Amino acid sequence: MPDGTARFRLWAPSAPPALALEIEGMAPIPLQVDGAGWAQVSVPCPVGARYRYRLDTDRAVPDPASRLQADDVHGHSIVTAPGGYSWRRPDWAGRPWEQSVIYEVHAGLAGGFAELQQRLPELAALGITVLQLMPIADFPGHRNWGYDGVLPYAPDTRYGTPCQLKSLIDTAHTLDMSVMLDVVYNHFGPDGNYLPAYARQFFRDDLQTPWGAAIDFRRPEVRRFFSENALYWLTEYRFDGLRLDAVHAIPEPGWLPEMADYVRSRVPASRRIHLVVENDDNRASLLRHGYDAQWNDDGHHVLHHLLTRESHGYYADYAQNPGGMLARCLAEGFVYQGQPTLRDAKRRRGEPSSDLSPTAFILFLQNHDQIGNRAFGERLRTLVGERTGALRAAIALQLLSPQIPLIFMGEECGSQAPFLYFTQHRDPALAQAVREGRQREFRFDTTGRGQGPYTLPDPNAHDTYAACYPWQDTADAHVWRDYYKNLLALRKRMIVPRLAGARAECASAVAPYAVEARWRMNDGSRLVLYANLGADDIHAPASAMQAAAHALLLFQSRANASDALAEGMLPAACTLCFIEEGP
């Protein structure tokens, strides 16, 4: 506060009577919990002071809303003051959503905030317009995907200081690049979550999730804790948007539109703030009430099947009529819009989505989940083997379709480095439990490699982490970078200016592994894609031959593919993109 005091406020409805605030260098301050469960005190205290909450003689815990930790998640919290950074682009207002080309990156593998900042000019030159950080909320140990965070307000100091994080974001803004943050509001990690010790009401006793007791979003204190967290990242650090992890695991769905309203009403209208969800339930209604887009897992799964022919696990739901499913994704966003899946005939998944803009869907060929949740973390470059032509065709389809493209770190250089599941749990029992859990998860044939069991990489080993460095300087890395750069330049020049208000006209399968799709753009032109991800040439539909004769060819992923199309054939492993002018 301006007078040099700091206010400490804790919701602790089940705290022991001995609850006290401990500030280093000061006598403990007993705290009384009021009838609503709040304990509060204002104390003269300098910025930088270390503090904890003492529960009893054996337990002292960090602030659950700590802005900065001194010694990992079990140590002291540090008093901070808002502001304290001179922004070079205080006028930055963000970019329109339709301009988005997202690059998902793990800050630790990039070397931390400062080293990632050095990569930004190269990413901007590639055509990236949105940098998306995997979660950075403080987690136990030195390495983690980020989804084991337990202090959602505190950037993990392993990646750098708060000022280095602000400098990363500020530098991105000077390059006309937005920055989004992945946040986890559906669970806490298994190590360092002390909330049950003094606020057991934060969790439900009647509902379990894969991570333990469900967070009780029915309580206003819980809802406010996370809504204010979202606002904090958007204002204190000037992130341009948030990606909300696995919102299908938040048991109170009404909180999601409430949170979107909360932050949008408190951020100046001049700023463009983008909210994105990951949602296995395909709740299209969220995309009409406060959220810009959803990660399109349906699109990924069918494309992955088409490229790899894998049909184990959830890929089984996309192995029948994959061409038709891909066409539905391109035309309507989701494959599953209320019908049951093959693996679960009792569950109706999804809501109708055909009225939504193509930009309400984020299309990706890879991301942290879809690589890292494999037993051996293989990337598509490894899985497709010699079928790199099909992979290049799929990349062209992804980057030239009107849906918002997302690129996972390393894709742009054709990386074959795995992205494995990694942690650093210092409790040997927890580390062993994680090892055994991964082994159990893959005890059946969920790898596509045939009969198990398999010996998986140890998540807790440093070598597992080191193997994941994605920016390999291989002989053909420049070839892949040039391919991505050319496609993104074409997208920027010919598609993005026509994208706001674009709508799908139609899409259909022309073979089991081939599709055609058409979108009406905002200037009256028509964007047309033909993609054959199969291993054989097929007869082209008459519309394709007409496009080859009269439309403007924007791109062909195989040389002379348009000549073959004019002669009635759509070559294998090929994508062609056209613009038809006029009504």
Coordinates of C-alpha atoms in Angstrom, one line a residue:
M1 CA 0.0 0.0 0.0
P2 CA 1.2 3.6 -0.4
D3 CA 1.7 4.0 3.3
G4 CA 4.2 1.1 3.4
T5 CA 1.8 -1.5 4.9
A6 CA 0.9 -4.8 3.3
R7 CA -2.5 -6.5 3.7
F8 CA -2.5 -10.2 4.2
R9 CA -5.8 -11.9 3.6
L10 CA -6.5 -15.7 3.7
W11 CA -9.6 -17.7 3.3
A12 CA -9.1 -20.4 6.0
P13 CA -12.5 -21.7 7.1
S14 CA -11.1 -24.9 8.6
A15 CA -7.8 -23.5 9.9
P16 CA -6.5 -24.7 13.3
P17 CA -7.0 -22.2 16.2
A18 CA -3.2 -21.5 16.3
L19 CA -3.3 -19.8 12.8
A20 CA -0.7 -17.0 12.6
L21 CA 1.1 -14.9 10.1
E22 CA 4.9 -15.2 10.2
I23 CA 7.0 -12.5 8.6
E24 CA 10.8 -13.0 8.7
G25 CA 12.3 -10.7 11.3
M26 CA 9.0 -10.0 13.1
A27 CA 7.1 -11.7 15.9
P28 CA 4.3 -14.1 14.8
I29 CA 0.9 -12.3 14.4
P30 CA -2.1 -14.4 15.6
L31 CA -5.0 -14.4 13.1
Q32 CA -8.6 -14.7 13.8
V33 CA -11.0 -16.3 11.3
D34 CA -14.3 -14.5 10.9
G35 CA -17.7 -16.1 10.4
A36 CA -17.2 -16.2 6.6
G37 CA -13.8 -18.0 6.9
W38 CA -11.6 -15.0 6.3
A39 CA -8.5 -14.0 8.3
Q40 CA -7.0 -10.5 7.6
V41 CA -4.4 -8.2 8.9
S42 CA -2.5 -5.1 7.6
V43 CA 1.1 -4.8 8.8
P44 CA 4.0 -2.4 8.0
C45 CA 6.1 -4.5 5.7
P46 CA 8.6 -3.9 2.9
V47 CA 8.5 -5.3 -0.6
G48 CA 10.7 -8.4 -0.6
A49 CA 9.8 -9.6 2.9
R50 CA 9.4 -13.3 3.3
Y51 CA 6.3 -14.7 5.0
R52 CA 4.3 -17.8 5.7
Y53 CA 1.1 -18.9 7.5
R54 CA 1.7 -21.0 10.6
L55 CA -0.9 -23.6 11.1
D56 CA 0.6 -25.4 14.2
T57 CA 4.0 -26.1 15.6
D58 CA 4.8 -28.5 12.7
R59 CA 3.3 -26.8 9.7
A60 CA 3.9 -23.5 8.0
V61 CA 2.5 -23.0 4.5
P62 CA 2.9 -20.5 1.7
D63 CA 0.2 -18.0 0.7
P64 CA -2.1 -19.8 -1.8
A65 CA -2.2 -16.5 -3.8
S66 CA 1.6 -15.9 -3.5
R67 CA 2.9 -13.7 -6.2
L68 CA 6.4 -15.0 -5.8
Q69 CA 8.1 -17.9 -4.0
A70 CA 11.6 -17.8 -2.4
D71 CA 12.2 -21.6 -2.1
D72 CA 9.9 -23.6 -4.4
V73 CA 6.3 -24.4 -3.5
H74 CA 7.0 -25.4 0.1
G75 CA 8.9 -22.3 1.1
H76 CA 8.3 -18.7 2.0
S77 CA 6.2 -16.4 -0.1
I78 CA 7.6 -13.0 -0.9
V79 CA 5.8 -9.6 -0.6
T80 CA 5.6 -8.0 -4.0
A81 CA 4.1 -4.7 -5.3
P82 CA 2.1 -4.4 -8.5
G83 CA 3.8 -2.5 -11.3
G84 CA 7.5 -1.9 -11.1
Y85 CA 8.2 -2.4 -14.8
S86 CA 8.4 0.3 -17.4
W87 CA 6.6 -1.0 -20.5
R88 CA 8.1 -0.1 -23.8
R89 CA 4.7 -0.7 -25.5
P90 CA 2.1 0.6 -23.0
D91 CA -0.2 1.4 -25.9
W92 CA -0.2 -2.2 -27.2
A93 CA -3.8 -3.3 -27.7
G94 CA -3.4 -6.8 -29.2
R95 CA -4.2 -8.2 -32.6
P96 CA -7.5 -9.2 -34.1
W97 CA -8.2 -12.9 -33.5
E98 CA -8.4 -13.8 -37.2
Q99 CA -4.7 -12.9 -37.5
S100 CA -3.7 -15.5 -35.0
V101 CA -1.0 -18.1 -35.8
I102 CA -0.2 -19.7 -32.4
Y103 CA 3.1 -21.1 -31.4
E104 CA 2.9 -23.3 -28.2
V105 CA 6.2 -23.5 -26.3
H106 CA 7.5 -24.8 -23.0
A107 CA 9.5 -22.0 -21.3
G108 CA 11.9 -24.3 -19.6
L109 CA 13.0 -26.2 -22.7
A110 CA 13.5 -22.8 -24.4
G111 CA 16.0 -21.9 -21.6
G112 CA 13.7 -19.7 -19.5
F113 CA 12.0 -16.3 -20.2
A114 CA 15.2 -14.5 -21.1
E115 CA 16.4 -17.1 -23.6
L116 CA 12.9 -17.4 -25.1
Q117 CA 12.9 -13.7 -25.6
Q118 CA 15.9 -14.0 -27.8
R119 CA 14.0 -16.4 -30.1
L120 CA 11.1 -14.0 -30.7
P121 CA 12.6 -12.2 -33.8
E122 CA 13.0 -15.6 -35.5
L123 CA 9.5 -16.6 -34.6
A124 CA 8.1 -13.3 -35.9
A125 CA 10.0 -13.7 -39.1
L126 CA 8.5 -17.2 -39.5
G127 CA 5.0 -15.7 -39.3
I128 CA 4.0 -16.4 -35.7
T129 CA 1.6 -13.8 -34.3
V130 CA 0.8 -15.4 -31.0
L131 CA 3.2 -17.0 -28.5
Q132 CA 1.5 -19.4 -26.2
L133 CA 3.3 -20.4 -23.0
M134 CA 2.6 -23.7 -21.4
P135 CA 1.7 -23.2 -17.7
I136 CA 4.2 -21.3 -15.6
A137 CA 2.4 -21.3 -12.2
D138 CA 4.8 -22.5 -9.5
F139 CA 5.3 -26.3 -9.5
P140 CA 7.4 -28.6 -7.4
G141 CA 11.0 -29.1 -8.5
H142 CA 12.9 -27.7 -11.4
R143 CA 11.1 -29.3 -14.3
N144 CA 7.5 -30.0 -15.1
W145 CA 5.1 -29.7 -17.9
G146 CA 3.4 -27.1 -15.7
Y147 CA 0.1 -28.9 -15.1
D148 CA 1.2 -29.9 -11.6
G149 CA 1.2 -26.2 -10.5
V150 CA -0.1 -25.5 -6.9
L151 CA 0.4 -21.7 -6.6
P152 CA -1.5 -20.3 -9.6
Y153 CA -0.4 -16.6 -9.0
A154 CA 3.3 -17.2 -8.8
P155 CA 5.5 -17.5 -11.9
D156 CA 7.9 -20.4 -11.3
T157 CA 11.3 -18.8 -10.7
R158 CA 13.1 -21.6 -12.5
Y159 CA 12.1 -19.8 -15.7
G160 CA 13.2 -16.4 -14.5
T161 CA 12.0 -13.4 -12.5
P162 CA 8.7 -11.6 -12.9
C163 CA 10.6 -8.7 -14.6
Q164 CA 12.0 -11.2 -17.1
L165 CA 8.6 -12.5 -17.8
K166 CA 7.3 -9.0 -18.4
S167 CA 10.3 -8.2 -20.6
L168 CA 9.5 -11.3 -22.7
I169 CA 5.9 -10.2 -23.2
D170 CA 6.9 -6.6 -23.8
T171 CA 9.5 -7.6 -26.4
A172 CA 6.8 -9.8 -28.2
H173 CA 4.6 -6.7 -28.3
T174 CA 7.4 -4.6 -29.9
L175 CA 7.4 -7.3 -32.6
D176 CA 3.6 -7.1 -33.0
M177 CA 3.2 -10.5 -31.4
S178 CA 0.6 -11.3 -28.8
V179 CA 1.3 -13.6 -25.9
M180 CA -1.1 -16.1 -24.3
L181 CA -0.8 -18.2 -21.2
D182 CA -2.0 -21.7 -20.5
V183 CA -3.8 -21.8 -17.1
V184 CA -5.0 -24.7 -15.1
Y185 CA -8.2 -24.2 -13.1
N186 CA -9.4 -27.8 -12.9
H187 CA -7.0 -29.3 -10.4
F188 CA -3.8 -28.7 -8.3
G189 CA -0.7 -30.8 -8.5
P190 CA 0.1 -33.7 -6.1
D191 CA 2.9 -31.9 -4.2
G192 CA 2.6 -28.6 -2.4
N193 CA -1.2 -28.1 -2.3
Y194 CA -1.8 -27.1 1.3
L195 CA -5.4 -25.8 0.9
P196 CA -7.0 -28.9 2.4
A197 CA -5.1 -28.2 5.7
Y198 CA -7.0 -24.9 6.3
A199 CA -9.7 -24.6 3.6
R200 CA -11.0 -28.1 3.1
Q201 CA -14.2 -26.5 1.8
F202 CA -12.2 -25.5 -1.3
F203 CA -12.8 -29.1 -2.5
R204 CA -15.9 -31.2 -2.8
D205 CA -16.4 -34.4 -0.8
D206 CA -18.9 -35.9 -3.2
L207 CA -17.0 -35.7 -6.6
Q208 CA -13.6 -37.1 -7.6
T209 CA -11.6 -36.2 -10.7
P210 CA -8.5 -38.0 -12.1
W211 CA -6.4 -35.7 -9.9
G212 CA -8.4 -36.2 -6.6
A213 CA -11.3 -34.3 -5.1
A214 CA -13.0 -31.9 -7.4
I215 CA -12.5 -28.1 -6.8
D216 CA -15.8 -26.7 -5.4
F217 CA -16.7 -24.0 -7.9
R218 CA -20.1 -23.7 -6.2
R219 CA -18.5 -21.6 -3.6
P220 CA -18.1 -17.8 -4.4
E221 CA -14.7 -17.7 -2.7
V222 CA -13.4 -20.4 -5.0
R223 CA -14.9 -18.8 -8.1
R224 CA -13.4 -15.4 -7.2
F225 CA -9.9 -17.0 -6.5
F226 CA -9.7 -18.2 -10.1
S227 CA -11.5 -15.3 -11.7
E228 CA -9.1 -12.9 -10.1
N229 CA -6.2 -15.1 -11.2
A230 CA -7.3 -14.7 -14.8
L231 CA -7.5 -11.0 -14.4
Y232 CA -4.2 -10.8 -12.7
W233 CA -2.3 -12.4 -15.6
L234 CA -4.1 -10.1 -18.1
T235 CA -3.4 -6.9 -16.2
E236 CA -0.2 -7.3 -14.1
Y237 CA 1.7 -9.1 -16.9
R238 CA -0.3 -7.8 -19.9
F239 CA -0.9 -11.2 -21.4
D240 CA -3.2 -10.9 -24.4
G241 CA -5.2 -14.0 -23.6
L242 CA -5.5 -17.3 -21.7
R243 CA -6.0 -20.9 -22.7
L244 CA -8.0 -22.7 -20.1
D245 CA -6.9 -26.3 -19.7
A246 CA -9.4 -29.2 -19.7
V247 CA -12.5 -27.2 -18.7
H248 CA -14.6 -30.3 -19.0
A249 CA -13.1 -31.2 -15.6
I250 CA -14.6 -28.1 -14.0
P251 CA -17.8 -29.5 -12.5
E252 CA -19.7 -26.2 -12.4
P253 CA -20.0 -25.1 -16.0
G254 CA -21.7 -21.8 -15.2
W255 CA -18.5 -20.4 -13.8
L256 CA -16.9 -20.4 -17.3
P257 CA -19.1 -17.7 -18.9
E258 CA -19.1 -15.9 -15.5
M259 CA -15.3 -15.7 -15.5
A260 CA -15.2 -14.5 -19.1
D261 CA -17.7 -11.7 -18.3
Y262 CA -15.7 -10.8 -15.2
V263 CA -12.3 -10.3 -16.9
R264 CA -13.8 -8.7 -20.0
S265 CA -15.7 -6.1 -17.9
R266 CA -12.5 -5.2 -16.1
V267 CA -10.0 -5.0 -19.0
P268 CA -10.2 -1.7 -21.0
A269 CA -12.3 -2.1 -24.1
S270 CA -9.5 -0.9 -26.2
R271 CA -7.5 -4.1 -25.5
R272 CA -8.1 -7.2 -27.5
I273 CA -8.3 -10.1 -25.0
H274 CA -8.7 -13.6 -26.3
L275 CA -10.0 -16.6 -24.2
V276 CA -9.6 -20.1 -25.5
V277 CA -10.7 -23.4 -24.0
E278 CA -9.7 -27.1 -24.2
N279 CA -12.9 -29.0 -23.7
D280 CA -13.4 -32.6 -24.5
D281 CA -17.2 -32.0 -24.2
N282 CA -17.2 -29.9 -27.4
R283 CA -19.5 -27.3 -25.7
A284 CA -20.0 -25.0 -28.7
S285 CA -22.2 -22.8 -26.5
L286 CA -19.1 -21.5 -24.7
L287 CA -17.9 -20.2 -28.1
R288 CA -21.0 -18.0 -28.2
H289 CA -20.6 -16.7 -24.7
G290 CA -17.3 -15.1 -24.0
Y291 CA -14.7 -17.5 -25.5
D292 CA -13.0 -16.9 -28.8
A293 CA -12.1 -20.5 -29.7
Q294 CA -11.6 -24.1 -28.7
W295 CA -8.7 -26.5 -29.4
N296 CA -10.2 -28.7 -32.1
D297 CA -9.2 -32.2 -30.8
D298 CA -11.6 -33.7 -33.4
G299 CA -9.6 -32.1 -36.2
H300 CA -6.4 -33.4 -34.8
H301 CA -7.6 -36.9 -34.2
V302 CA -8.9 -37.5 -37.7
L303 CA -5.8 -35.9 -39.3
H304 CA -3.6 -38.1 -37.1
H305 CA -5.4 -41.2 -38.1
L306 CA -5.2 -40.2 -41.8
L307 CA -1.4 -39.7 -41.5
T308 CA -0.5 -42.7 -39.3
R309 CA -3.4 -45.1 -39.7
E310 CA -3.4 -45.5 -35.9
S311 CA -6.8 -46.6 -34.6
H312 CA -6.0 -47.5 -30.9
G313 CA -7.4 -45.5 -28.0
Y314 CA -9.5 -42.4 -29.0
Y315 CA -8.3 -42.7 -32.6
A316 CA -10.8 -45.6 -32.9
D317 CA -13.6 -43.0 -32.9
Y318 CA -12.1 -41.5 -36.1
A319 CA -11.1 -44.6 -38.1
Q320 CA -14.5 -45.1 -39.8
N321 CA -15.1 -42.8 -42.7
P322 CA -12.1 -40.5 -41.9
G323 CA -12.6 -38.5 -45.1
G324 CA -16.1 -37.7 -44.1
M325 CA -15.1 -36.8 -40.6
L326 CA -12.3 -34.5 -41.8
A327 CA -14.8 -32.8 -44.2
R328 CA -17.2 -32.2 -41.3
C329 CA -14.4 -30.7 -39.2
L330 CA -13.5 -28.3 -42.1
A331 CA -17.1 -27.3 -42.7
E332 CA -18.6 -27.3 -39.2
G333 CA -15.8 -27.4 -36.6
F334 CA -16.5 -30.4 -34.6
V335 CA -17.1 -34.0 -35.7
Y336 CA -19.0 -34.9 -32.6
Q337 CA -21.9 -32.6 -32.1
G338 CA -24.2 -34.6 -29.9
Q339 CA -23.9 -38.1 -31.2
P340 CA -22.3 -41.1 -29.3
T341 CA -18.8 -42.2 -30.0
L342 CA -17.7 -45.6 -31.1
R343 CA -16.0 -46.3 -27.8
D344 CA -18.9 -45.1 -25.6
A345 CA -22.3 -45.6 -27.1
K346 CA -24.0 -44.3 -24.0
R347 CA -22.3 -40.9 -24.1
R348 CA -23.5 -38.2 -26.4
R349 CA -20.6 -35.9 -27.0
G350 CA -20.7 -32.3 -28.2
E351 CA -23.1 -29.6 -29.2
P352 CA -24.0 -28.3 -32.7
S353 CA -21.3 -26.1 -34.1
S354 CA -22.1 -25.5 -37.7
D355 CA -23.2 -21.9 -37.1
L356 CA -19.8 -20.8 -35.7
S357 CA -17.1 -19.0 -37.6
P358 CA -14.1 -21.2 -38.7
T359 CA -11.9 -19.0 -36.5
A360 CA -13.7 -20.4 -33.4
F361 CA -11.6 -23.6 -33.9
I362 CA -7.9 -24.0 -33.4
L363 CA -6.5 -26.6 -35.7
F364 CA -3.2 -28.4 -34.9
L365 CA -1.4 -31.4 -36.1
Q366 CA 0.6 -31.7 -32.8
N367 CA 0.6 -30.2 -29.3
H368 CA 2.0 -31.0 -25.9
D369 CA -0.9 -33.4 -25.1
Q370 CA -1.0 -35.3 -28.4
I371 CA 2.7 -35.9 -28.4
G372 CA 3.5 -36.1 -24.7
N373 CA 0.6 -38.4 -23.7
R374 CA 2.0 -41.1 -26.0
A375 CA 4.2 -43.6 -24.2
F376 CA 7.3 -42.6 -26.0
G377 CA 6.4 -39.0 -27.0
E378 CA 6.9 -39.5 -30.8
R379 CA 6.3 -36.6 -33.1
L380 CA 4.5 -37.0 -36.5
R381 CA 7.8 -36.7 -38.4
T382 CA 8.8 -39.9 -36.7
L383 CA 5.5 -41.7 -37.0
V384 CA 4.9 -41.0 -40.7
G385 CA 8.3 -42.5 -41.7
E386 CA 8.8 -42.1 -45.4
R387 CA 5.3 -40.5 -45.9
T388 CA 6.7 -37.0 -45.4
G389 CA 4.8 -35.9 -48.5
A390 CA 1.5 -36.7 -46.7
L391 CA 2.7 -34.8 -43.7
R392 CA 3.6 -31.8 -45.8
A393 CA 0.2 -31.9 -47.4
A394 CA -1.5 -32.0 -44.0
I395 CA 0.6 -29.0 -42.9
A396 CA -0.6 -27.1 -46.0
L397 CA -4.2 -28.0 -45.2
Q398 CA -3.8 -26.8 -41.6
L399 CA -2.1 -23.5 -42.4
L400 CA -4.3 -22.5 -45.4
S401 CA -7.6 -23.4 -43.9
P402 CA -9.7 -20.6 -42.2
Q403 CA -9.4 -22.3 -38.8
I404 CA -6.7 -20.8 -36.5
P405 CA -3.5 -22.7 -36.8
L406 CA -1.4 -23.8 -33.8
I407 CA 2.2 -25.0 -34.2
F408 CA 4.0 -26.9 -31.4
M409 CA 7.6 -25.9 -30.8
G410 CA 9.9 -27.8 -33.2
E411 CA 7.4 -28.5 -35.8
E412 CA 8.7 -25.6 -37.9
C413 CA 12.1 -27.3 -38.2
G414 CA 10.8 -30.9 -38.7
S415 CA 12.0 -31.9 -35.3
Q416 CA 12.0 -35.6 -34.4
A417 CA 12.9 -35.0 -30.8
P418 CA 10.3 -36.6 -28.6
F419 CA 8.2 -34.7 -26.1
L420 CA 8.1 -36.9 -23.1
Y421 CA 6.3 -36.6 -19.8
F422 CA 8.8 -35.1 -17.3
T423 CA 8.8 -34.1 -13.6
Q424 CA 11.2 -33.6 -10.7
H425 CA 9.4 -34.9 -7.6
R426 CA 11.9 -34.8 -4.7
D427 CA 9.8 -37.2 -2.6
P428 CA 11.0 -40.7 -3.7
A429 CA 7.6 -42.2 -3.0
L430 CA 5.8 -39.7 -5.2
A431 CA 8.4 -40.1 -8.0
Q432 CA 7.9 -43.9 -7.9
A433 CA 4.1 -43.5 -7.9
V434 CA 4.4 -41.4 -11.0
R435 CA 6.6 -44.0 -12.7
E436 CA 4.2 -46.8 -11.8
G437 CA 1.2 -44.7 -12.9
R438 CA 2.7 -44.2 -16.4
Q439 CA 3.5 -47.9 -16.7
R440 CA -0.1 -48.8 -15.8
E441 CA -1.5 -46.3 -18.3
F442 CA 0.4 -48.0 -21.1
R443 CA 0.1 -51.6 -19.9
F444 CA -2.2 -52.3 -22.9
D445 CA -1.5 -51.7 -26.5
T446 CA -2.1 -47.9 -26.5
T447 CA 1.2 -47.2 -28.4
G448 CA 0.5 -48.8 -31.7
R449 CA 3.7 -50.8 -31.3
G450 CA 2.0 -54.2 -30.7
Q451 CA 2.1 -56.2 -27.5
G452 CA 3.5 -54.8 -24.3
P453 CA 4.5 -54.3 -21.6
Y454 CA 6.9 -51.5 -22.3
T455 CA 9.7 -49.9 -20.2
L456 CA 8.8 -46.2 -20.4
P457 CA 11.3 -43.3 -20.0
D458 CA 11.5 -42.4 -16.3
P459 CA 9.5 -39.1 -15.9
N460 CA 11.8 -38.0 -13.0
A461 CA 15.1 -38.5 -14.8
H462 CA 17.0 -35.5 -16.1
D463 CA 17.8 -37.4 -19.3
T464 CA 14.1 -37.7 -20.1
Y465 CA 13.8 -33.9 -19.9
A466 CA 17.0 -33.3 -21.9
A467 CA 15.8 -35.5 -24.7
C468 CA 12.9 -33.2 -25.4
Y469 CA 14.9 -30.2 -26.6
P470 CA 13.0 -29.5 -29.9
W471 CA 15.1 -27.1 -31.9
Q472 CA 17.4 -29.5 -33.7
D473 CA 19.9 -28.3 -36.2
T474 CA 19.4 -31.1 -38.7
A475 CA 20.4 -31.1 -42.3
D476 CA 16.9 -30.5 -43.5
A477 CA 15.7 -28.1 -40.7
H478 CA 16.0 -25.1 -43.1
V479 CA 13.8 -26.9 -45.6
W480 CA 11.0 -27.3 -43.1
R481 CA 11.4 -23.7 -41.9
D482 CA 11.2 -22.4 -45.4
Y483 CA 8.0 -24.5 -46.0
Y484 CA 6.3 -23.1 -42.9
K485 CA 7.5 -19.6 -43.6
N486 CA 6.2 -19.6 -47.2
L487 CA 2.8 -21.0 -46.2
L488 CA 2.4 -18.5 -43.4
A489 CA 3.4 -15.6 -45.7
L490 CA 0.7 -16.8 -48.1
R491 CA -1.8 -17.1 -45.3
K492 CA -1.0 -13.6 -44.2
R493 CA -1.2 -12.1 -47.7
M494 CA -4.2 -14.0 -49.3
I495 CA -6.3 -15.5 -46.5
V496 CA -6.2 -13.4 -43.3
P497 CA -7.4 -10.1 -45.0
R498 CA -10.5 -12.1 -46.1
L499 CA -11.1 -14.0 -42.9
A500 CA -13.2 -11.9 -40.6
G501 CA -16.8 -13.0 -41.2
A502 CA -15.8 -16.0 -43.5
R503 CA -18.2 -18.9 -43.5
A504 CA -18.0 -22.5 -44.6
E505 CA -20.1 -23.3 -47.7
C506 CA -19.6 -27.0 -48.0
A507 CA -17.1 -29.8 -47.6
S508 CA -17.2 -33.5 -48.6
A509 CA -15.1 -36.6 -48.8
V510 CA -14.0 -37.4 -52.4
A511 CA -12.3 -40.7 -51.2
P512 CA -11.7 -42.4 -47.9
Y513 CA -8.6 -40.2 -47.4
A514 CA -9.4 -37.2 -49.5
V515 CA -11.6 -34.1 -49.1
E516 CA -12.7 -30.9 -50.8
A517 CA -13.8 -27.9 -48.9
R518 CA -15.1 -24.4 -49.7
W519 CA -15.5 -21.2 -47.7
R520 CA -17.1 -17.9 -48.6
M521 CA -14.7 -15.2 -47.6
N522 CA -15.6 -11.6 -46.5
D523 CA -14.9 -10.1 -49.9
G524 CA -17.2 -12.5 -51.8
S525 CA -14.3 -14.7 -53.0
R526 CA -14.3 -18.4 -52.3
L527 CA -11.4 -20.3 -50.8
V528 CA -11.2 -23.9 -52.1
L529 CA -9.0 -26.7 -50.7
Y530 CA -8.4 -30.2 -52.1
A531 CA -6.4 -32.6 -50.0
N532 CA -5.5 -36.2 -50.7
L533 CA -3.7 -37.7 -47.7
G534 CA -3.8 -41.2 -49.1
A535 CA -1.1 -43.3 -50.7
D536 CA -2.8 -43.5 -54.2
D537 CA -3.8 -41.0 -56.9
I538 CA -7.6 -40.7 -57.2
H539 CA -10.0 -39.4 -59.8
A540 CA -10.7 -35.7 -59.1
P541 CA -14.2 -34.4 -58.9
A542 CA -15.4 -32.2 -61.7
S543 CA -15.3 -29.1 -59.4
A544 CA -11.5 -29.7 -58.9
M545 CA -10.9 -29.7 -62.7
Q546 CA -13.0 -26.5 -63.0
A547 CA -10.9 -24.9 -60.2
A548 CA -7.7 -25.8 -61.9
A549 CA -8.9 -24.2 -65.1
H550 CA -10.5 -21.0 -63.8
A551 CA -9.4 -20.2 -60.2
L552 CA -6.2 -18.7 -58.9
L553 CA -3.9 -21.4 -57.7
L554 CA -2.4 -20.3 -54.3
F555 CA -0.4 -23.3 -53.4
Q556 CA 0.3 -26.9 -54.3
S557 CA 2.2 -29.1 -52.0
R558 CA 3.5 -31.3 -54.8
A559 CA 5.1 -30.0 -58.0
N560 CA 2.8 -30.2 -61.1
A561 CA -0.2 -31.3 -59.0
S562 CA -2.4 -28.7 -60.7
D563 CA -1.5 -30.2 -64.1
A564 CA -2.6 -33.6 -62.9
L565 CA -5.8 -32.1 -61.5
A566 CA -6.5 -30.5 -64.9
E567 CA -6.2 -33.9 -66.4
G568 CA -8.7 -35.4 -63.9
M569 CA -6.4 -36.8 -61.2
L570 CA -5.8 -35.7 -57.6
P571 CA -2.3 -36.9 -56.7
A572 CA -1.5 -38.8 -53.6
A573 CA -0.1 -37.0 -50.6
C574 CA -1.1 -33.6 -52.0
T575 CA -3.0 -30.4 -51.0
L576 CA -4.0 -27.7 -53.5
C577 CA -5.5 -24.4 -52.5
F578 CA -7.4 -22.0 -54.8
I579 CA -9.1 -18.6 -54.6
E580 CA -12.2 -18.1 -56.8
E581 CA -13.0 -14.4 -57.2
G582 CA -16.4 -13.0 -57.4
P583 CA -19.8 -14.1 -56.0

